[in-house]
Amino acid sequence: MDNQNNMTITAANSTFYLVVPGLYDSPVKIEGYSTDAMVSAEAITPVVAEMGVDGHLSFGWVPTPKVITVTLAADSPSRQTMDDWVTYQNARREVMTCSAEFSLPGIGRKYIGSRGAITSAPPMPGANKTLQATAYTITFENWAPTSL
């Protein structure tokens, strides 16, 4: 069956798994996303463009980190996973890298992240009228799409 005809824009059936060697040696499913955000990626800038004074435009490819944000509801059970990761690396005083797999069946794509580190983690959810979602940032060396 041609999956192209069955493509949808839903993210409800997506999955995100994380492995942090030494802490989570088997894949841990991340779940309990916020109402309006789940997993997002910052745009990368893999090419530098420089215009010389003579009007000649030069280009150069440069390696770029891939910044992925995972946003969890305040009552998400996966907040503990992320908090444990931060606590574990703080106790060791070493960076604990991860690998990840994010599947989007609606578009028939899977994204594989390698050599990622948690680079931003609020110490608690915001406490307003209700507890707020928390955004965790993981910066990967590689974040590559593949087909499901």
Coordinates of N, CA, C and O in Angstrom, one line a residue:
M1 N 0.8 -1.2 0.0 CA 0.0 0.0 0.0 C 0.9 1.2 0.0 O 1.9 1.3 0.7
D2 N 0.5 2.2 -0.8 CA 1.3 3.5 -0.9 C 1.0 4.3 0.3 O -0.1 4.9 0.5
N3 N 2.0 4.5 1.2 CA 1.8 5.3 2.4 C 1.6 6.8 2.1 O 1.0 7.5 2.9
Q4 N 2.0 7.3 0.9 CA 1.9 8.7 0.5 C 0.4 9.1 0.5 O 0.1 10.2 0.9
N5 N -0.5 8.2 0.2 CA -1.9 8.5 0.1 C -2.5 8.6 1.5 O -3.6 9.1 1.7
N6 N -1.9 8.0 2.5 CA -2.4 7.9 3.9 C -1.8 8.9 4.8 O -1.9 8.8 6.0
M7 N -1.0 9.9 4.3 CA -0.3 10.8 5.1 C -1.3 11.8 5.8 O -2.3 12.2 5.1
T8 N -1.1 12.1 7.0 CA -1.9 13.1 7.8 C -1.0 14.0 8.5 O 0.2 13.9 8.6
I9 N -1.6 15.0 9.1 CA -0.9 16.0 9.9 C -0.9 15.8 11.4 O -0.4 16.6 12.2
T10 N -1.4 14.6 11.8 CA -1.5 14.4 13.3 C -0.2 14.1 13.9 O 0.7 13.4 13.3
A11 N 0.0 14.5 15.1 CA 1.2 14.2 15.9 C 0.7 13.3 17.1 O 1.6 12.8 17.8
A12 N -0.6 13.0 17.2 CA -1.1 12.2 18.3 C -0.6 10.8 18.4 O -0.5 10.2 19.5
N13 N -0.2 10.3 17.2 CA 0.3 8.9 17.2 C 1.8 8.8 17.2 O 2.4 7.8 16.9
S14 N 2.5 9.9 17.4 CA 4.0 9.9 17.4 C 4.6 9.3 18.7 O 3.9 9.2 19.7
T15 N 5.8 8.9 18.6 CA 6.5 8.4 19.8 C 7.9 8.9 19.9 O 8.5 9.2 18.8
F16 N 8.4 9.1 21.1 CA 9.7 9.6 21.4 C 10.4 8.7 22.4 O 9.8 8.5 23.5
Y17 N 11.5 8.1 22.0 CA 12.3 7.3 23.0 C 13.7 7.8 23.2 O 14.3 8.4 22.2
L18 N 14.1 7.7 24.4 CA 15.4 8.3 24.8 C 16.3 7.2 25.5 O 15.7 6.4 26.3
V19 N 17.6 7.2 25.2 CA 18.5 6.3 25.9 C 19.6 7.1 26.4 O 20.2 7.9 25.7
V20 N 19.9 7.0 27.7 CA 21.0 7.7 28.4 C 21.9 6.6 29.0 O 21.6 6.1 30.1
P21 N 23.0 6.2 28.3 CA 23.8 5.1 28.8 C 24.3 5.4 30.2 O 24.7 6.5 30.6
G22 N 24.1 4.3 31.1 CA 24.5 4.4 32.5 C 23.3 4.8 33.4 O 23.4 4.5 34.6
L23 N 22.3 5.4 32.8 CA 21.1 5.8 33.6 C 19.9 5.1 33.0 O 19.2 4.4 33.7
Y24 N 19.7 5.2 31.7 CA 18.6 4.5 31.0 C 19.2 3.8 29.9 O 19.3 4.3 28.8
D25 N 19.6 2.6 30.1 CA 20.3 1.8 29.1 C 19.3 1.2 28.1 O 19.7 0.9 27.0
S26 N 18.1 1.0 28.5 CA 17.0 0.6 27.5 C 16.2 1.9 27.2 O 16.1 2.8 28.0
P27 N 15.6 1.9 26.0 CA 14.8 3.1 25.6 C 13.7 3.4 26.6 O 13.0 2.5 27.0
V28 N 13.6 4.6 26.9 CA 12.5 5.1 27.8 C 11.6 6.0 26.9 O 12.0 6.9 26.2
K29 N 10.3 5.7 27.0 CA 9.3 6.4 26.2 C 9.0 7.7 26.9 O 8.7 7.7 28.1
I30 N 9.1 8.8 26.2 CA 8.7 10.1 26.7 C 7.3 10.4 26.4 O 6.8 10.2 25.3
E31 N 6.5 10.8 27.4 CA 5.1 11.0 27.2 C 4.6 12.1 28.2 O 5.3 12.5 29.1
G32 N 3.3 12.5 27.9 CA 2.7 13.5 28.8 C 3.1 14.9 28.3 O 3.6 15.7 29.1
Y33 N 3.0 15.2 27.0 CA 3.4 16.4 26.4 C 2.4 17.5 26.8 O 1.3 17.3 27.3
S34 N 2.9 18.8 26.6 CA 2.0 19.9 26.9 C 0.9 20.0 25.9 O 0.8 19.3 24.9
T35 N -0.1 20.8 26.2 CA -1.3 21.0 25.4 C -0.9 21.5 24.0 O -1.5 21.0 23.0
D36 N 0.0 22.4 23.9 CA 0.2 23.1 22.6 C 1.6 22.8 22.0 O 1.9 23.3 21.0
A37 N 2.4 22.0 22.7 CA 3.8 21.7 22.2 C 4.2 20.3 22.5 O 3.8 19.8 23.6
M38 N 5.0 19.8 21.7 CA 5.5 18.4 21.9 C 7.0 18.3 21.7 O 7.7 18.5 22.7
V39 N 7.4 18.1 20.5 CA 8.8 18.1 20.1 C 9.0 19.1 19.0 O 8.2 19.0 18.0
S40 N 10.0 19.9 19.1 CA 10.2 20.9 18.0 C 11.7 21.0 17.8 O 12.5 20.7 18.7
A41 N 12.1 21.4 16.6 CA 13.5 21.6 16.2 C 13.8 23.0 15.8 O 13.0 23.6 15.0
E42 N 14.9 23.5 16.2 CA 15.3 24.9 15.8 C 15.9 24.7 14.4 O 16.4 23.7 14.0
A43 N 15.7 25.8 13.6 CA 16.3 25.8 12.2 C 17.8 25.8 12.4 O 18.4 26.3 13.3
I44 N 18.5 25.1 11.4 CA 19.9 25.1 11.4 C 20.5 26.0 10.3 O 19.7 26.4 9.4
T45 N 21.7 26.3 10.4 CA 22.4 27.2 9.4 C 23.6 26.5 9.0 O 24.7 26.8 9.4
P46 N 23.5 25.6 8.0 CA 24.6 24.7 7.6 C 25.5 25.4 6.5 O 26.5 24.9 6.2
V47 N 25.1 26.6 6.1 CA 25.9 27.3 5.0 C 26.2 28.7 5.5 O 25.2 29.4 5.9
V48 N 27.4 29.1 5.4 CA 27.8 30.5 5.7 C 27.9 31.2 4.3 O 28.6 30.6 3.4
A49 N 27.3 32.3 4.1 CA 27.4 33.1 2.9 C 28.1 34.4 3.2 O 27.8 35.1 4.2
E50 N 29.2 34.7 2.5 CA 30.0 35.9 2.7 C 30.2 36.6 1.4 O 30.6 36.0 0.4
M51 N 29.9 37.9 1.4 CA 30.0 38.7 0.2 C 31.3 39.5 0.3 O 31.5 40.3 1.2
G52 N 32.2 39.3 -0.7 CA 33.4 40.1 -0.7 C 33.2 41.5 -1.2 O 32.1 41.8 -1.8
V53 N 34.1 42.4 -0.9 CA 34.0 43.8 -1.3 C 33.9 43.9 -2.8 O 33.4 44.9 -3.3
D54 N 34.4 42.9 -3.6 CA 34.3 43.0 -5.0 C 33.0 42.5 -5.5 O 32.7 42.4 -6.7
G55 N 32.0 42.1 -4.6 CA 30.7 41.6 -5.0 C 30.6 40.1 -5.3 O 29.6 39.6 -5.7
H56 N 31.7 39.4 -5.0 CA 31.7 37.9 -5.2 C 31.2 37.3 -4.0 O 31.6 37.6 -2.9
L57 N 30.2 36.4 -4.1 CA 29.5 35.7 -3.0 C 30.2 34.4 -2.9 O 30.3 33.6 -3.8
S58 N 30.7 34.1 -1.7 CA 31.3 32.8 -1.3 C 30.4 32.1 -0.3 O 29.8 32.7 0.5
F59 N 30.4 30.7 -0.5 CA 29.7 29.9 0.4 C 30.6 28.9 1.1 O 31.5 28.4 0.5
G60 N 30.2 28.5 2.3 CA 31.0 27.4 2.9 C 30.0 26.6 3.8 O 29.2 27.2 4.6
W61 N 30.1 25.3 3.7 CA 29.3 24.4 4.6 C 30.0 24.4 5.9 O 31.3 24.4 6.0
V62 N 29.2 24.4 7.0 CA 29.8 24.3 8.4 C 28.9 23.3 9.1 O 27.7 23.3 9.0
P63 N 29.5 22.6 10.0 CA 28.8 21.7 10.9 C 27.9 22.5 11.8 O 28.3 23.5 12.3
T64 N 26.7 21.9 12.2 CA 25.8 22.6 13.0 C 25.2 21.7 14.1 O 24.9 20.5 13.8
P65 N 25.1 22.2 15.3 CA 24.3 21.3 16.3 C 22.9 21.4 16.0 O 22.4 22.3 15.3
K66 N 22.2 20.3 16.3 CA 20.7 20.2 16.1 C 20.0 20.4 17.5 O 20.2 19.5 18.3
V67 N 19.3 21.4 17.6 CA 18.7 21.7 18.9 C 17.2 21.3 18.9 O 16.4 21.8 18.1
I68 N 16.8 20.4 19.8 CA 15.5 19.8 19.8 C 14.9 20.2 21.2 O 15.5 20.1 22.2
T69 N 13.7 20.7 21.2 CA 13.0 21.0 22.4 C 11.8 20.0 22.7 O 11.0 19.8 21.8
V70 N 11.8 19.5 23.9 CA 10.7 18.6 24.3 C 10.0 19.3 25.4 O 10.5 19.7 26.4
T71 N 8.7 19.5 25.1 CA 7.8 20.3 26.1 C 6.8 19.3 26.8 O 6.0 18.7 26.1
L72 N 7.0 19.2 28.1 CA 6.2 18.3 28.9 C 5.2 19.0 29.8 O 5.5 20.1 30.3
A73 N 4.0 18.5 29.9 CA 3.0 19.0 30.8 C 3.6 18.9 32.3 O 4.4 18.1 32.6
A74 N 3.1 19.8 33.1 CA 3.6 19.8 34.5 C 3.4 18.4 35.2 O 4.2 18.0 36.1
D75 N 2.3 17.7 34.8 CA 2.0 16.4 35.5 C 2.5 15.2 34.6 O 2.1 14.1 34.9
S76 N 3.4 15.5 33.7 CA 3.9 14.4 32.8 C 4.8 13.5 33.7 O 5.7 13.9 34.4
P77 N 4.6 12.1 33.5 CA 5.5 11.2 34.2 C 6.9 11.3 33.7 O 7.8 10.9 34.4
S78 N 7.1 11.8 32.5 CA 8.4 11.9 31.9 C 9.2 13.0 32.4 O 10.4 13.1 32.2
R79 N 8.6 13.9 33.1 CA 9.4 15.0 33.8 C 10.4 14.3 34.7 O 11.6 14.8 34.8
Q80 N 10.0 13.2 35.4 CA 11.0 12.6 36.3 C 12.2 12.0 35.5 O 13.3 12.1 36.0
T81 N 11.9 11.5 34.3 CA 13.0 11.0 33.4 C 14.0 12.1 33.2 O 15.2 12.0 33.3
M82 N 13.5 13.3 32.8 CA 14.4 14.4 32.4 C 15.1 15.0 33.7 O 16.3 15.2 33.6
D83 N 14.4 15.1 34.8 CA 15.0 15.6 36.0 C 16.0 14.6 36.5 O 17.1 15.0 37.0
D84 N 15.8 13.3 36.4 CA 16.8 12.3 36.8 C 18.0 12.4 36.0 O 19.1 12.3 36.5
W85 N 17.9 12.7 34.7 CA 19.0 12.8 33.8 C 19.9 14.0 34.3 O 21.1 13.9 34.4
V86 N 19.3 15.1 34.6 CA 20.0 16.3 35.0 C 20.7 16.0 36.4 O 21.9 16.3 36.6
T87 N 19.9 15.4 37.3 CA 20.5 15.1 38.6 C 21.6 14.1 38.5 O 22.7 14.3 39.2
Y88 N 21.5 13.1 37.6 CA 22.6 12.1 37.5 C 23.8 12.8 36.9 O 24.9 12.5 37.5
Q89 N 23.7 13.6 35.9 CA 25.0 14.2 35.4 C 25.5 15.3 36.4 O 26.7 15.4 36.5
N90 N 24.7 15.9 37.2 CA 25.2 16.8 38.2 C 25.9 16.1 39.3 O 27.0 16.5 39.7
A91 N 25.4 14.9 39.7 CA 26.1 14.1 40.7 C 27.5 13.6 40.2 O 28.4 13.6 40.9
R92 N 27.5 13.2 38.9 CA 28.8 12.7 38.3 C 29.7 13.8 37.9 O 30.9 13.6 37.6
R93 N 29.1 15.1 37.7 CA 29.9 16.2 37.2 C 30.5 15.9 35.9 O 31.6 16.3 35.5
E94 N 29.7 15.2 35.1 CA 30.1 14.8 33.7 C 28.8 15.0 32.8 O 27.7 14.8 33.3
V95 N 29.1 15.3 31.5 CA 28.0 15.3 30.6 C 27.6 13.9 30.3 O 28.4 13.0 30.0
M96 N 26.3 13.6 30.4 CA 25.7 12.3 30.1 C 24.9 12.4 28.7 O 23.9 13.0 28.7
T97 N 25.5 11.9 27.7 CA 24.9 12.0 26.4 C 23.8 11.0 26.1 O 23.8 9.9 26.8
C98 N 23.0 11.2 25.2 CA 21.8 10.3 24.9 C 21.8 10.0 23.4 O 22.4 10.7 22.6
S99 N 20.9 9.1 23.1 CA 20.5 8.9 21.7 C 18.9 8.9 21.8 O 18.3 8.7 22.8
A100 N 18.3 9.2 20.7 CA 16.8 9.3 20.7 C 16.3 8.9 19.3 O 16.9 8.9 18.3
E101 N 15.0 8.5 19.4 CA 14.2 8.2 18.2 C 12.8 8.8 18.3 O 12.1 8.6 19.3
F102 N 12.5 9.6 17.3 CA 11.2 10.3 17.3 C 10.5 9.9 16.0 O 11.0 10.1 14.9
S103 N 9.3 9.2 16.2 CA 8.6 8.7 15.0 C 7.3 9.5 14.8 O 6.6 9.8 15.7
L104 N 7.1 9.9 13.5 CA 5.9 10.6 13.1 C 5.2 9.8 12.0 O 5.4 10.0 10.8
P105 N 4.4 8.8 12.4 CA 3.7 7.9 11.5 C 2.8 8.7 10.5 O 2.6 8.3 9.3
G106 N 2.2 9.9 10.9 CA 1.4 10.6 10.0 C 2.1 11.0 8.7 O 1.4 11.2 7.7
I107 N 3.4 11.2 8.7 CA 4.1 11.6 7.5 C 5.1 10.5 7.1 O 6.0 10.7 6.2
G108 N 5.1 9.4 7.8 CA 6.0 8.2 7.5 C 7.4 8.5 7.7 O 8.3 8.0 7.0
R109 N 7.8 9.3 8.7 CA 9.2 9.7 9.0 C 9.5 9.3 10.4 O 8.7 9.4 11.3
K110 N 10.8 9.0 10.6 CA 11.4 8.8 11.9 C 12.7 9.7 11.9 O 13.4 9.8 10.9
Y111 N 13.0 10.2 13.1 CA 14.2 11.0 13.2 C 15.1 10.4 14.3 O 14.6 10.0 15.4
I112 N 16.3 10.2 14.0 CA 17.3 9.5 14.9 C 18.3 10.6 15.3 O 18.9 11.2 14.5
G113 N 18.4 10.7 16.7 CA 19.3 11.7 17.2 C 20.4 10.9 17.9 O 20.2 9.9 18.6
S114 N 21.7 11.4 17.6 CA 22.8 10.7 18.3 C 23.7 11.8 18.9 O 23.8 12.9 18.5
R115 N 24.3 11.4 20.0 CA 25.2 12.2 20.8 C 24.6 13.5 21.2 O 25.0 14.6 20.8
G116 N 23.5 13.4 22.0 CA 22.8 14.5 22.4 C 23.0 14.8 23.9 O 23.3 13.9 24.7
A117 N 22.9 16.0 24.3 CA 23.1 16.4 25.7 C 22.0 17.3 26.1 O 21.6 18.2 25.3
I118 N 21.5 17.2 27.3 CA 20.5 18.1 27.8 C 21.1 19.4 28.1 O 22.0 19.5 29.0
T119 N 20.8 20.5 27.4 CA 21.5 21.8 27.5 C 20.7 22.8 28.1 O 21.2 23.9 28.4
S120 N 19.4 22.5 28.4 CA 18.5 23.5 29.1 C 17.4 22.7 29.8 O 16.7 21.9 29.2
A121 N 17.3 22.9 31.1 CA 16.3 22.2 31.9 C 15.9 23.0 33.1 O 16.6 23.2 34.0
P122 N 14.7 23.6 33.0 CA 14.2 24.4 34.2 C 14.1 23.5 35.4 O 13.7 22.4 35.3
P123 N 14.5 24.1 36.6 CA 14.5 23.2 37.8 C 13.1 22.9 38.3 O 12.9 22.1 39.2
M124 N 12.0 23.5 37.8 CA 10.7 23.3 38.2 C 9.7 23.8 37.2 O 10.1 24.7 36.4
P125 N 8.4 23.4 37.2 CA 7.4 24.0 36.3 C 7.1 25.3 36.9 O 7.1 25.6 38.1
G126 N 6.7 26.2 36.0 CA 6.1 27.5 36.4 C 4.9 27.3 37.2 O 4.0 26.5 36.8
A127 N 4.7 28.0 38.3 CA 3.5 27.9 39.2 C 2.7 29.1 39.0 O 2.9 30.2 39.6
N128 N 1.7 29.1 38.1 CA 0.8 30.2 37.9 C -0.6 29.8 38.4 O -0.7 29.0 39.4
K129 N -1.7 30.2 37.8 CA -3.0 29.7 38.2 C -3.0 28.2 38.1 O -3.6 27.5 39.0
T130 N -2.4 27.6 37.1 CA -2.1 26.2 37.0 C -0.6 26.0 36.8 O 0.1 26.9 36.4
L131 N -0.1 24.8 37.1 CA 1.3 24.5 36.8 C 1.5 24.5 35.3 O 0.7 24.0 34.5
Q132 N 2.6 25.1 34.9 CA 2.9 25.3 33.4 C 3.8 24.2 32.9 O 4.5 23.5 33.6
A133 N 3.7 24.0 31.6 CA 4.5 23.0 30.9 C 6.0 23.4 31.0 O 6.3 24.6 31.2
T134 N 6.9 22.5 30.9 CA 8.3 22.7 31.0 C 9.0 22.3 29.7 O 8.7 21.2 29.2
A135 N 9.8 23.1 29.2 CA 10.5 22.8 27.9 C 12.0 22.4 28.3 O 12.7 23.2 28.9
Y136 N 12.4 21.3 27.8 CA 13.7 20.7 28.0 C 14.4 20.8 26.6 O 13.8 20.4 25.6
T137 N 15.6 21.3 26.6 CA 16.4 21.4 25.3 C 17.5 20.3 25.3 O 18.2 20.2 26.2
I138 N 17.5 19.6 24.2 CA 18.5 18.6 24.0 C 19.3 19.0 22.7 O 18.6 19.2 21.7
T139 N 20.6 19.1 22.8 CA 21.4 19.5 21.6 C 22.1 18.2 21.1 O 22.8 17.6 21.9
F140 N 21.8 17.9 19.8 CA 22.4 16.7 19.2 C 23.5 17.0 18.2 O 23.4 18.0 17.6
E141 N 24.4 16.1 18.1 CA 25.4 16.2 17.1 C 24.8 15.9 15.7 O 25.1 16.5 14.7
N142 N 23.9 14.9 15.8 CA 23.2 14.5 14.5 C 21.7 14.3 14.8 O 21.4 13.7 15.8
W143 N 20.9 14.7 13.9 CA 19.4 14.5 14.0 C 19.0 14.2 12.6 O 18.9 15.2 11.8
A144 N 18.9 13.0 12.2 CA 18.7 12.6 10.8 C 17.3 12.0 10.5 O 16.9 11.0 11.3
P145 N 16.6 12.4 9.5 CA 15.4 11.8 9.1 C 15.6 10.5 8.3 O 16.6 10.3 7.6
T146 N 14.7 9.5 8.5 CA 14.6 8.3 7.8 C 13.2 8.0 7.5 O 12.3 8.5 8.2
S147 N 12.9 7.0 6.7 CA 11.5 6.5 6.5 C 11.2 5.5 7.6 O 12.1 4.9 8.1
L148 N 9.9 5.4 7.9 CA 9.5 4.4 8.9 C 9.7 3.0 8.4 O 9.7 2.7 7.3

